[in-house]
mmCIF file of C-alpha atoms in Angstrom:
data_model
loop_
_atom_site.group_PDB
_atom_site.id
_atom_site.type_symbol
_atom_site.label_atom_id
_atom_site.label_comp_id
_atom_site.label_asym_id
_atom_site.label_seq_id
_atom_site.Cartn_x
_atom_site.Cartn_y
_atom_site.Cartn_z
ATOM 1 C CA UNK A 1 11.719 9.520 -6.673
ATOM 2 C CA UNK A 2 10.174 9.795 -3.357
ATOM 3 C CA UNK A 3 9.409 13.676 -4.369
ATOM 4 C CA UNK A 4 8.229 12.932 -7.660
ATOM 5 C CA UNK A 5 5.279 10.819 -6.474
ATOM 6 C CA UNK A 6 4.642 12.788 -3.310
ATOM 7 C CA UNK A 7 4.100 15.655 -5.734
ATOM 8 C CA UNK A 8 2.088 13.514 -8.175
ATOM 9 C CA UNK A 9 -0.543 12.300 -5.274
ATOM 10 C CA UNK A 10 -1.016 15.419 -3.961
ATOM 11 C CA UNK A 11 -2.018 17.279 -7.186
ATOM 12 C CA UNK A 12 -4.212 14.649 -8.085
ATOM 13 C CA UNK A 13 -6.478 14.880 -4.725
ATOM 14 C CA UNK A 14 -6.232 18.799 -5.181
ATOM 15 C CA UNK A 15 -7.316 18.679 -8.581
ATOM 16 C CA UNK A 16 -10.355 16.552 -7.565
ATOM 17 C CA UNK A 17 -11.019 19.189 -4.224
ATOM 18 C CA UNK A 18 -10.449 15.723 -2.465
ATOM 19 C CA UNK A 19 -8.773 17.481 0.381
ATOM 20 C CA UNK A 20 -10.717 17.027 3.607
ATOM 21 C CA UNK A 21 -9.029 14.788 5.921
ATOM 22 C CA UNK A 22 -11.443 12.598 7.516
ATOM 23 C CA UNK A 23 -9.915 9.567 9.755
ATOM 24 C CA UNK A 24 -12.700 7.215 9.431
ATOM 25 C CA UNK A 25 -12.592 7.937 5.847
ATOM 26 C CA UNK A 26 -8.830 7.730 5.073
ATOM 27 C CA UNK A 27 -8.653 4.530 7.484
ATOM 28 C CA UNK A 28 -11.467 2.440 5.952
ATOM 29 C CA UNK A 29 -10.032 3.225 2.559
ATOM 30 C CA UNK A 30 -6.935 1.988 3.539
ATOM 31 C CA UNK A 31 -8.869 -1.177 5.072
ATOM 32 C CA UNK A 32 -10.437 -1.647 1.394
ATOM 33 C CA UNK A 33 -6.952 -1.524 -0.106
ATOM 34 C CA UNK A 34 -5.540 -4.366 2.306
ATOM 35 C CA UNK A 35 -8.753 -6.491 1.933
ATOM 36 C CA UNK A 36 -8.434 -5.928 -2.022
ATOM 37 C CA UNK A 37 -4.718 -7.375 -1.809
ATOM 38 C CA UNK A 38 -5.448 -10.163 0.720
ATOM 39 C CA UNK A 39 -8.159 -11.314 -1.989
ATOM 40 C CA UNK A 40 -6.140 -11.409 -4.677
ATOM 41 C CA UNK A 41 -5.046 -15.219 -4.923
ATOM 42 C CA UNK A 42 -8.482 -15.856 -4.099
ATOM 43 C CA UNK A 43 -10.163 -14.252 -6.748
ATOM 44 C CA UNK A 44 -7.947 -15.232 -9.569
ATOM 45 C CA UNK A 45 -8.905 -18.648 -8.397
ATOM 46 C CA UNK A 46 -12.337 -18.828 -8.412
ATOM 47 C CA UNK A 47 -12.210 -16.563 -11.979
ATOM 48 C CA UNK A 48 -10.044 -19.293 -13.689
ATOM 49 C CA UNK A 49 -12.149 -22.210 -12.361
ATOM 50 C CA UNK A 50 -15.554 -20.531 -13.376
ATOM 51 C CA UNK A 51 -13.827 -19.945 -16.804
ATOM 52 C CA UNK A 52 -12.822 -23.602 -17.254
ATOM 53 C CA UNK A 53 -15.603 -24.909 -15.757
ATOM 54 C CA UNK A 54 -13.549 -26.960 -12.907
ATOM 55 C CA UNK A 55 -14.837 -26.942 -9.351
ATOM 56 C CA UNK A 56 -13.187 -24.039 -7.342
ATOM 57 C CA UNK A 57 -12.695 -25.752 -4.011
ATOM 58 C CA UNK A 58 -11.078 -29.285 -4.987
ATOM 59 C CA UNK A 59 -7.106 -28.789 -4.786
ATOM 60 C CA UNK A 60 -6.756 -31.256 -7.230
ATOM 61 C CA UNK A 61 -8.268 -29.375 -9.910
ATOM 62 C CA UNK A 62 -5.432 -26.530 -9.882
ATOM 63 C CA UNK A 63 -2.968 -29.096 -9.400
ATOM 64 C CA UNK A 64 -3.726 -31.078 -11.932
ATOM 65 C CA UNK A 65 -3.563 -27.730 -14.402
ATOM 66 C CA UNK A 66 -0.873 -27.557 -17.392
ATOM 67 C CA UNK A 67 2.270 -25.578 -16.160
ATOM 68 C CA UNK A 68 1.180 -22.728 -18.738
ATOM 69 C CA UNK A 69 -2.132 -22.466 -16.923
ATOM 70 C CA UNK A 70 -0.528 -22.611 -13.332
ATOM 71 C CA UNK A 71 1.991 -19.753 -14.669
ATOM 72 C CA UNK A 72 -0.446 -17.410 -15.747
ATOM 73 C CA UNK A 73 -2.928 -17.851 -12.667
ATOM 74 C CA UNK A 74 0.368 -17.213 -10.574
ATOM 75 C CA UNK A 75 1.173 -13.375 -12.787
ATOM 76 C CA UNK A 76 -2.552 -12.600 -12.659
ATOM 77 C CA UNK A 77 -2.458 -13.162 -8.700
ATOM 78 C CA UNK A 78 1.232 -11.166 -8.661
ATOM 79 C CA UNK A 79 -0.578 -8.484 -11.153
ATOM 80 C CA UNK A 80 -3.638 -7.885 -8.640
ATOM 81 C CA UNK A 81 -1.471 -8.101 -5.064
ATOM 82 C CA UNK A 82 1.292 -5.524 -6.840
ATOM 83 C CA UNK A 83 -2.043 -3.235 -8.100
ATOM 84 C CA UNK A 84 -3.457 -3.531 -4.286
ATOM 85 C CA UNK A 85 -0.606 -2.771 -2.750
ATOM 86 C CA UNK A 86 0.453 0.449 -4.837
ATOM 87 C CA UNK A 87 -2.975 1.193 -4.074
ATOM 88 C CA UNK A 88 -1.926 1.425 -0.737
ATOM 89 C CA UNK A 89 0.903 3.208 -0.710
ATOM 90 C CA UNK A 90 -1.672 5.826 -2.589
ATOM 91 C CA UNK A 91 -4.553 6.079 -0.658
ATOM 92 C CA UNK A 92 -1.950 6.112 2.369
ATOM 93 C CA UNK A 93 -0.435 9.325 0.787
ATOM 94 C CA UNK A 94 -3.589 10.557 0.067
ATOM 95 C CA UNK A 95 -4.544 10.423 3.530
ATOM 96 C CA UNK A 96 -1.649 11.778 4.847
ATOM 97 C CA UNK A 97 -1.752 15.073 2.491
ATOM 98 C CA UNK A 98 -5.219 15.789 3.666
ATOM 99 C CA UNK A 99 -4.237 15.199 7.209
ATOM 100 C CA UNK A 100 -1.338 17.822 6.826
ATOM 101 C CA UNK A 101 -3.328 19.862 4.161
ATOM 102 C CA UNK A 102 0.560 20.374 2.605
ATOM 103 C CA UNK A 103 2.302 18.513 -0.128
ATOM 104 C CA UNK A 104 5.715 19.610 1.373
ATOM 105 C CA UNK A 105 5.086 18.332 4.935
ATOM 106 C CA UNK A 106 3.879 15.474 3.401
ATOM 107 C CA UNK A 107 7.121 14.906 1.954
ATOM 108 C CA UNK A 108 8.461 15.986 4.964
ATOM 109 C CA UNK A 109 7.155 13.310 6.868
ATOM 110 C CA UNK A 110 7.353 10.935 4.551
ATOM 111 C CA UNK A 111 10.816 11.394 4.548
ATOM 112 C CA UNK A 112 11.162 11.747 8.528
ATOM 113 C CA UNK A 113 9.934 8.468 8.621
ATOM 114 C CA UNK A 114 12.133 6.436 6.034
ATOM 115 C CA UNK A 115 15.134 8.321 7.560
ATOM 116 C CA UNK A 116 13.779 6.938 11.141
ATOM 117 C CA UNK A 117 13.426 3.147 9.585
ATOM 118 C CA UNK A 118 16.912 3.629 7.701
ATOM 119 C CA UNK A 119 18.562 3.379 11.405
ATOM 120 C CA UNK A 120 16.798 -0.148 12.088
ATOM 121 C CA UNK A 121 19.254 -2.727 12.174
ATOM 122 C CA UNK A 122 18.973 -5.620 9.657
ATOM 123 C CA UNK A 123 17.697 -8.195 12.541
ATOM 124 C CA UNK A 124 14.182 -10.234 11.877
ATOM 125 C CA UNK A 125 11.252 -11.291 14.161
ATOM 126 C CA UNK A 126 8.743 -12.898 12.350
ATOM 127 C CA UNK A 127 9.686 -11.238 8.742
ATOM 128 C CA UNK A 128 9.529 -7.986 10.651
ATOM 129 C CA UNK A 129 12.706 -5.897 11.208
ATOM 130 C CA UNK A 130 13.421 -5.218 14.572
ATOM 131 C CA UNK A 131 14.388 -1.623 16.419
ATOM 132 C CA UNK A 132 17.723 -1.534 17.647
ATOM 133 C CA UNK A 133 17.732 -0.806 21.960
ATOM 134 C CA UNK A 134 18.574 3.154 21.320
ATOM 135 C CA UNK A 135 16.240 3.565 18.210
ATOM 136 C CA UNK A 136 14.295 6.673 18.034
ATOM 137 C CA UNK A 137 11.313 7.245 16.069
ATOM 138 C CA UNK A 138 10.306 9.764 14.049
ATOM 139 C CA UNK A 139 7.254 11.214 16.188
ATOM 140 C CA UNK A 140 9.385 14.018 17.144
ATOM 141 C CA UNK A 141 10.278 15.184 13.944
ATOM 142 C CA UNK A 142 6.433 14.884 12.791
ATOM 143 C CA UNK A 143 5.294 17.236 15.419
ATOM 144 C CA UNK A 144 7.649 19.832 14.418
ATOM 145 C CA UNK A 145 6.749 19.348 10.715
ATOM 146 C CA UNK A 146 2.933 19.383 11.354
ATOM 147 C CA UNK A 147 3.288 22.630 14.106
ATOM 148 C CA UNK A 148 5.556 24.262 11.579
ATOM 149 C CA UNK A 149 3.695 27.346 9.887
ATOM 150 C CA UNK A 150 1.946 26.930 6.204
ATOM 151 C CA UNK A 151 4.657 25.877 3.506
ATOM 152 C CA UNK A 152 2.072 25.131 1.030
ATOM 153 C CA UNK A 153 -1.060 24.028 -0.390
#
């Protein structure tokens, strides 16, 4: 599946002549996607309050609503969050493709990161998986992939 995703995102960018890498542009787009995700709940709650002529700043407004309304609001929030997270992946992989100029290198770098992450343990601190003492990151592999000769366009 990851090869399909990488291939489709690379093709999408190539078809639109969207292959120039600019670090500021790429990280601005990622920041915008993250902000969209963070704003999903607020946006949906404001829209719900406006549609129902309610005060969006009164917490009781939402507590006293019918369960069906609460469920629909939760679903709307989840849909927006899922969309923002998927868009973040799309933007990040697009940026990686622009950086490497190669679908194959993009795939290999993504695979190197996944392989390295699979070597982490299962322990968590503040919700984040921790690295074991002997953890080796993917940076050496990534350097080799980036400095390898042209693999594809």
